[in-house]
Amino acid sequence: KVMASYFQSVTPRTAGFNTIDTSHLTYACYFLMMILMFIGASPGGTGGGIKTSTFGIFLGSVWSMLRGRNSVEMLKRNVPRDIVANALLLIILALMLLSVFGFILLLTQEADPIHIFFELFSAFGTVGLSAGITPYLTTLGKLIIITTMFIGRIGPLTLALAIGQRRESVAYEYPDEAVMIG
């Protein structure tokens, strides 16, 4: 059980191998594996997801905000604001994409919602794990899964490069406004 647990905690990061039947996992296991698939692989690898470094920057920015700091500091280094902004934007866009595609799949597919989201997150992370419903998806459902796989592999990397290289300069700046949140 210990070895199977360890293996199943590593494989959602893009390996796609399984030693157990994933269609019989508990909801808690599905949820944990979806988080791991969403985070995905490390940068430079062939895996999908938002990448471990992006998630690390997210955690670092949350920690900095909780401590009342204006900058994100990790491992005795300061992370530039534009990298933090790109990381947060990437996470938000990925969650929005998964939310929209998940909503469409929930409307159009006849399956347990946890299985639908497991397939969707697996596609986004380009993991290859399945809850066993892929053959039963409608044509629209399969197209959404295919699109999600493509975006999960190509999209975050391409988006990060596009955002990182494109800077629009303006000749003016609006005054700051304090907006109440929370």
PDB file of C-alpha atoms in Angstrom:
ATOM      1  CA  LYS A   1       0.000   0.000   0.000  1.00  0.00           C
ATOM      2  CA  VAL A   2       2.843   2.374   0.812  1.00  0.00           C
ATOM      3  CA  MET A   3       4.562   1.782  -2.534  1.00  0.00           C
ATOM      4  CA  ALA A   4       1.264   2.103  -4.449  1.00  0.00           C
ATOM      5  CA  SER A   5       0.526   5.354  -2.610  1.00  0.00           C
ATOM      6  CA  TYR A   6       3.970   6.735  -3.374  1.00  0.00           C
ATOM      7  CA  PHE A   7       3.751   5.714  -7.035  1.00  0.00           C
ATOM      8  CA  GLN A   8       0.284   7.243  -7.409  1.00  0.00           C
ATOM      9  CA  SER A   9       1.503  10.500  -5.861  1.00  0.00           C
ATOM     10  CA  VAL A  10       4.316  10.768  -8.416  1.00  0.00           C
ATOM     11  CA  THR A  11       2.511   9.599 -11.552  1.00  0.00           C
ATOM     12  CA  PRO A  12      -0.065  12.448 -11.765  1.00  0.00           C
ATOM     13  CA  ARG A  13       2.793  14.842 -12.453  1.00  0.00           C
ATOM     14  CA  THR A  14       2.823  13.623 -16.111  1.00  0.00           C
ATOM     15  CA  ALA A  15       3.932   9.999 -16.029  1.00  0.00           C
ATOM     16  CA  GLY A  16       0.461   8.618 -16.756  1.00  0.00           C
ATOM     17  CA  PHE A  17       1.276   5.154 -15.487  1.00  0.00           C
ATOM     18  CA  ASN A  18      -0.970   3.433 -13.030  1.00  0.00           C
ATOM     19  CA  THR A  19      -0.636   0.319 -10.942  1.00  0.00           C
ATOM     20  CA  ILE A  20      -4.187   0.455  -9.627  1.00  0.00           C
ATOM     21  CA  ASP A  21      -7.563   0.901 -11.287  1.00  0.00           C
ATOM     22  CA  THR A  22      -8.181   4.651 -11.052  1.00  0.00           C
ATOM     23  CA  SER A  23     -11.906   4.225 -11.630  1.00  0.00           C
ATOM     24  CA  HIS A  24     -12.220   2.883  -8.074  1.00  0.00           C
ATOM     25  CA  LEU A  25     -10.455   5.673  -6.184  1.00  0.00           C
ATOM     26  CA  THR A  26     -12.186   7.606  -3.420  1.00  0.00           C
ATOM     27  CA  TYR A  27     -13.272  11.201  -3.993  1.00  0.00           C
ATOM     28  CA  ALA A  28     -10.449  12.399  -1.727  1.00  0.00           C
ATOM     29  CA  CYS A  29      -7.884  10.543  -3.876  1.00  0.00           C
ATOM     30  CA  TYR A  30      -9.393  11.998  -7.052  1.00  0.00           C
ATOM     31  CA  PHE A  31      -9.234  15.480  -5.549  1.00  0.00           C
ATOM     32  CA  LEU A  32      -5.601  15.156  -4.472  1.00  0.00           C
ATOM     33  CA  MET A  33      -4.589  13.720  -7.842  1.00  0.00           C
ATOM     34  CA  MET A  34      -6.386  16.567  -9.662  1.00  0.00           C
ATOM     35  CA  ILE A  35      -4.348  19.094  -7.661  1.00  0.00           C
ATOM     36  CA  LEU A  36      -1.136  17.292  -8.605  1.00  0.00           C
ATOM     37  CA  MET A  37      -2.200  17.102 -12.270  1.00  0.00           C
ATOM     38  CA  PHE A  38      -3.067  20.816 -12.284  1.00  0.00           C
ATOM     39  CA  ILE A  39       0.382  21.726 -10.934  1.00  0.00           C
ATOM     40  CA  GLY A  40       1.998  19.342 -13.392  1.00  0.00           C
ATOM     41  CA  ALA A  41       5.650  18.963 -14.252  1.00  0.00           C
ATOM     42  CA  SER A  42       8.684  21.113 -13.741  1.00  0.00           C
ATOM     43  CA  PRO A  43       9.637  23.672 -16.376  1.00  0.00           C
ATOM     44  CA  GLY A  44      11.705  22.417 -19.241  1.00  0.00           C
ATOM     45  CA  GLY A  45       9.999  19.024 -19.173  1.00  0.00           C
ATOM     46  CA  THR A  46       7.471  17.688 -21.616  1.00  0.00           C
ATOM     47  CA  GLY A  47       4.621  17.584 -19.114  1.00  0.00           C
ATOM     48  CA  GLY A  48       1.657  19.872 -18.942  1.00  0.00           C
ATOM     49  CA  GLY A  49       0.022  21.744 -16.094  1.00  0.00           C
ATOM     50  CA  ILE A  50       0.913  25.141 -14.731  1.00  0.00           C
ATOM     51  CA  LYS A  51       4.403  23.906 -13.711  1.00  0.00           C
ATOM     52  CA  THR A  52       5.925  23.483 -10.280  1.00  0.00           C
ATOM     53  CA  SER A  53       7.816  26.791 -10.448  1.00  0.00           C
ATOM     54  CA  THR A  54       4.600  28.707 -11.169  1.00  0.00           C
ATOM     55  CA  PHE A  55       2.929  27.048  -8.194  1.00  0.00           C
ATOM     56  CA  GLY A  56       5.985  27.819  -6.052  1.00  0.00           C
ATOM     57  CA  ILE A  57       5.832  31.487  -7.011  1.00  0.00           C
ATOM     58  CA  PHE A  58       2.116  31.473  -6.169  1.00  0.00           C
ATOM     59  CA  LEU A  59       2.834  30.040  -2.709  1.00  0.00           C
ATOM     60  CA  GLY A  60       5.665  32.531  -2.242  1.00  0.00           C
ATOM     61  CA  SER A  61       3.412  35.448  -3.139  1.00  0.00           C
ATOM     62  CA  VAL A  62       0.708  34.246  -0.735  1.00  0.00           C
ATOM     63  CA  TRP A  63       3.320  33.907   2.022  1.00  0.00           C
ATOM     64  CA  SER A  64       4.666  37.390   1.287  1.00  0.00           C
ATOM     65  CA  MET A  65       1.171  38.900   1.387  1.00  0.00           C
ATOM     66  CA  LEU A  66       0.405  37.173   4.685  1.00  0.00           C
ATOM     67  CA  ARG A  67       3.602  38.642   6.147  1.00  0.00           C
ATOM     68  CA  GLY A  68       2.726  42.117   4.834  1.00  0.00           C
ATOM     69  CA  ARG A  69       5.585  42.331   2.374  1.00  0.00           C
ATOM     70  CA  ASN A  70       5.408  44.091  -0.986  1.00  0.00           C
ATOM     71  CA  SER A  71       7.927  41.835  -2.696  1.00  0.00           C
ATOM     72  CA  VAL A  72       8.133  38.079  -3.113  1.00  0.00           C
ATOM     73  CA  GLU A  73      11.304  36.674  -1.606  1.00  0.00           C
ATOM     74  CA  MET A  74      12.254  33.033  -2.009  1.00  0.00           C
ATOM     75  CA  LEU A  75      15.524  31.277  -1.169  1.00  0.00           C
ATOM     76  CA  LYS A  76      17.172  34.608  -0.288  1.00  0.00           C
ATOM     77  CA  ARG A  77      16.281  36.022  -3.697  1.00  0.00           C
ATOM     78  CA  ASN A  78      13.697  38.589  -4.798  1.00  0.00           C
ATOM     79  CA  VAL A  79      11.277  37.440  -7.519  1.00  0.00           C
ATOM     80  CA  PRO A  80      10.608  40.264 -10.021  1.00  0.00           C
ATOM     81  CA  ARG A  81       7.063  41.643 -10.041  1.00  0.00           C
ATOM     82  CA  ASP A  82       6.470  40.813 -13.706  1.00  0.00           C
ATOM     83  CA  ILE A  83       7.289  37.133 -13.099  1.00  0.00           C
ATOM     84  CA  VAL A  84       4.931  37.057 -10.106  1.00  0.00           C
ATOM     85  CA  ALA A  85       2.203  38.723 -12.179  1.00  0.00           C
ATOM     86  CA  ASN A  86       2.741  36.267 -15.059  1.00  0.00           C
ATOM     87  CA  ALA A  87       2.573  33.301 -12.680  1.00  0.00           C
ATOM     88  CA  LEU A  88      -0.658  34.524 -11.091  1.00  0.00           C
ATOM     89  CA  LEU A  89      -2.160  35.300 -14.508  1.00  0.00           C
ATOM     90  CA  LEU A  90      -1.240  31.834 -15.757  1.00  0.00           C
ATOM     91  CA  ILE A  91      -2.945  30.180 -12.775  1.00  0.00           C
ATOM     92  CA  ILE A  92      -6.080  32.318 -13.147  1.00  0.00           C
ATOM     93  CA  LEU A  93      -6.342  31.673 -16.897  1.00  0.00           C
ATOM     94  CA  ALA A  94      -5.836  27.936 -16.385  1.00  0.00           C
ATOM     95  CA  LEU A  95      -8.550  27.823 -13.716  1.00  0.00           C
ATOM     96  CA  MET A  96     -10.903  29.846 -15.916  1.00  0.00           C
ATOM     97  CA  LEU A  97     -10.296  27.496 -18.849  1.00  0.00           C
ATOM     98  CA  LEU A  98     -10.904  24.424 -16.708  1.00  0.00           C
ATOM     99  CA  SER A  99     -14.021  26.009 -15.222  1.00  0.00           C
ATOM    100  CA  VAL A 100     -15.549  26.809 -18.617  1.00  0.00           C
ATOM    101  CA  PHE A 101     -14.667  23.430 -20.126  1.00  0.00           C
ATOM    102  CA  GLY A 102     -15.810  21.658 -16.950  1.00  0.00           C
ATOM    103  CA  PHE A 103     -19.143  23.461 -17.052  1.00  0.00           C
ATOM    104  CA  ILE A 104     -19.685  22.475 -20.685  1.00  0.00           C
ATOM    105  CA  LEU A 105     -18.776  18.864 -19.927  1.00  0.00           C
ATOM    106  CA  LEU A 106     -21.143  18.780 -16.950  1.00  0.00           C
ATOM    107  CA  LEU A 107     -23.945  20.006 -19.204  1.00  0.00           C
ATOM    108  CA  THR A 108     -23.293  17.605 -22.049  1.00  0.00           C
ATOM    109  CA  GLN A 109     -21.943  14.373 -20.526  1.00  0.00           C
ATOM    110  CA  GLU A 110     -23.657  11.597 -18.597  1.00  0.00           C
ATOM    111  CA  ALA A 111     -21.053  10.724 -15.970  1.00  0.00           C
ATOM    112  CA  ASP A 112     -20.161  11.241 -12.337  1.00  0.00           C
ATOM    113  CA  PRO A 113     -18.935  14.862 -11.981  1.00  0.00           C
ATOM    114  CA  ILE A 114     -15.738  13.807 -10.182  1.00  0.00           C
ATOM    115  CA  HIS A 115     -14.893  11.521 -13.125  1.00  0.00           C
ATOM    116  CA  ILE A 116     -15.540  14.343 -15.601  1.00  0.00           C
ATOM    117  CA  PHE A 117     -13.222  16.705 -13.741  1.00  0.00           C
ATOM    118  CA  PHE A 118     -10.606  13.983 -13.315  1.00  0.00           C
ATOM    119  CA  GLU A 119     -10.542  13.468 -17.097  1.00  0.00           C
ATOM    120  CA  LEU A 120     -10.355  17.222 -17.643  1.00  0.00           C
ATOM    121  CA  PHE A 121      -7.480  17.787 -15.197  1.00  0.00           C
ATOM    122  CA  SER A 122      -5.658  14.748 -16.571  1.00  0.00           C
ATOM    123  CA  ALA A 123      -5.958  16.226 -20.060  1.00  0.00           C
ATOM    124  CA  PHE A 124      -4.730  19.638 -18.881  1.00  0.00           C
ATOM    125  CA  GLY A 125      -1.724  18.072 -17.187  1.00  0.00           C
ATOM    126  CA  THR A 126      -1.182  15.767 -20.205  1.00  0.00           C
ATOM    127  CA  VAL A 127      -0.992  12.943 -17.691  1.00  0.00           C
ATOM    128  CA  GLY A 128      -2.832  10.140 -19.440  1.00  0.00           C
ATOM    129  CA  LEU A 129      -4.724   8.838 -16.426  1.00  0.00           C
ATOM    130  CA  SER A 130      -8.403   8.126 -16.858  1.00  0.00           C
ATOM    131  CA  ALA A 131     -11.406   7.477 -14.674  1.00  0.00           C
ATOM    132  CA  GLY A 132     -12.655   5.154 -17.400  1.00  0.00           C
ATOM    133  CA  ILE A 133     -15.222   7.457 -19.017  1.00  0.00           C
ATOM    134  CA  THR A 134     -13.255   8.619 -22.057  1.00  0.00           C
ATOM    135  CA  PRO A 135     -14.750   6.067 -24.480  1.00  0.00           C
ATOM    136  CA  TYR A 136     -18.247   7.080 -23.375  1.00  0.00           C
ATOM    137  CA  LEU A 137     -17.830  10.821 -23.943  1.00  0.00           C
ATOM    138  CA  THR A 138     -19.793  12.409 -26.747  1.00  0.00           C
ATOM    139  CA  THR A 139     -17.991  13.875 -29.737  1.00  0.00           C
ATOM    140  CA  LEU A 140     -18.170  17.323 -28.111  1.00  0.00           C
ATOM    141  CA  GLY A 141     -16.755  15.896 -24.896  1.00  0.00           C
ATOM    142  CA  LYS A 142     -13.859  14.264 -26.717  1.00  0.00           C
ATOM    143  CA  LEU A 143     -13.127  17.505 -28.585  1.00  0.00           C
ATOM    144  CA  ILE A 144     -13.033  19.417 -25.303  1.00  0.00           C
ATOM    145  CA  ILE A 145     -10.634  16.852 -23.817  1.00  0.00           C
ATOM    146  CA  ILE A 146      -8.420  17.034 -26.932  1.00  0.00           C
ATOM    147  CA  THR A 147      -8.419  20.850 -26.828  1.00  0.00           C
ATOM    148  CA  THR A 148      -7.609  20.795 -23.128  1.00  0.00           C
ATOM    149  CA  MET A 149      -4.672  18.448 -23.778  1.00  0.00           C
ATOM    150  CA  PHE A 150      -3.327  20.761 -26.438  1.00  0.00           C
ATOM    151  CA  ILE A 151      -3.731  23.876 -24.300  1.00  0.00           C
ATOM    152  CA  GLY A 152      -2.304  22.100 -21.258  1.00  0.00           C
ATOM    153  CA  ARG A 153       0.861  21.207 -23.103  1.00  0.00           C
ATOM    154  CA  ILE A 154       1.334  24.135 -25.466  1.00  0.00           C
ATOM    155  CA  GLY A 155      -0.809  26.889 -23.934  1.00  0.00           C
ATOM    156  CA  PRO A 156       0.850  27.688 -20.600  1.00  0.00           C
ATOM    157  CA  LEU A 157       4.330  27.662 -22.090  1.00  0.00           C
ATOM    158  CA  THR A 158       3.311  29.733 -25.108  1.00  0.00           C
ATOM    159  CA  LEU A 159       1.283  32.117 -22.961  1.00  0.00           C
ATOM    160  CA  ALA A 160       4.176  32.645 -20.572  1.00  0.00           C
ATOM    161  CA  LEU A 161       6.531  33.399 -23.447  1.00  0.00           C
ATOM    162  CA  ALA A 162       4.038  35.711 -25.143  1.00  0.00           C
ATOM    163  CA  ILE A 163       3.323  37.639 -21.961  1.00  0.00           C
ATOM    164  CA  GLY A 164       6.994  37.813 -21.019  1.00  0.00           C
ATOM    165  CA  GLN A 165       8.062  39.311 -24.337  1.00  0.00           C
ATOM    166  CA  ARG A 166       5.216  41.717 -24.986  1.00  0.00           C
ATOM    167  CA  ARG A 167       5.380  44.969 -23.058  1.00  0.00           C
ATOM    168  CA  GLU A 168       3.163  47.875 -23.923  1.00  0.00           C
ATOM    169  CA  SER A 169       4.431  51.262 -22.811  1.00  0.00           C
ATOM    170  CA  VAL A 170       2.066  54.154 -22.337  1.00  0.00           C
ATOM    171  CA  ALA A 171       2.855  57.859 -22.080  1.00  0.00           C
ATOM    172  CA  TYR A 172       0.556  58.395 -19.108  1.00  0.00           C
ATOM    173  CA  GLU A 173      -0.396  56.789 -15.832  1.00  0.00           C
ATOM    174  CA  TYR A 174      -3.709  56.990 -13.960  1.00  0.00           C
ATOM    175  CA  PRO A 175      -3.777  57.967 -10.276  1.00  0.00           C
ATOM    176  CA  ASP A 176      -4.002  55.179  -7.698  1.00  0.00           C
ATOM    177  CA  GLU A 177      -7.325  54.395  -6.063  1.00  0.00           C
ATOM    178  CA  ALA A 178      -7.716  52.428  -2.851  1.00  0.00           C
ATOM    179  CA  VAL A 179     -10.461  49.857  -3.386  1.00  0.00           C
ATOM    180  CA  MET A 180     -11.970  48.042  -0.423  1.00  0.00           C
ATOM    181  CA  ILE A 181     -11.749  44.262  -0.792  1.00  0.00           C
ATOM    182  CA  GLY A 182     -12.709  41.294   1.336  1.00  0.00           C
TER     183      GLY A 182
END
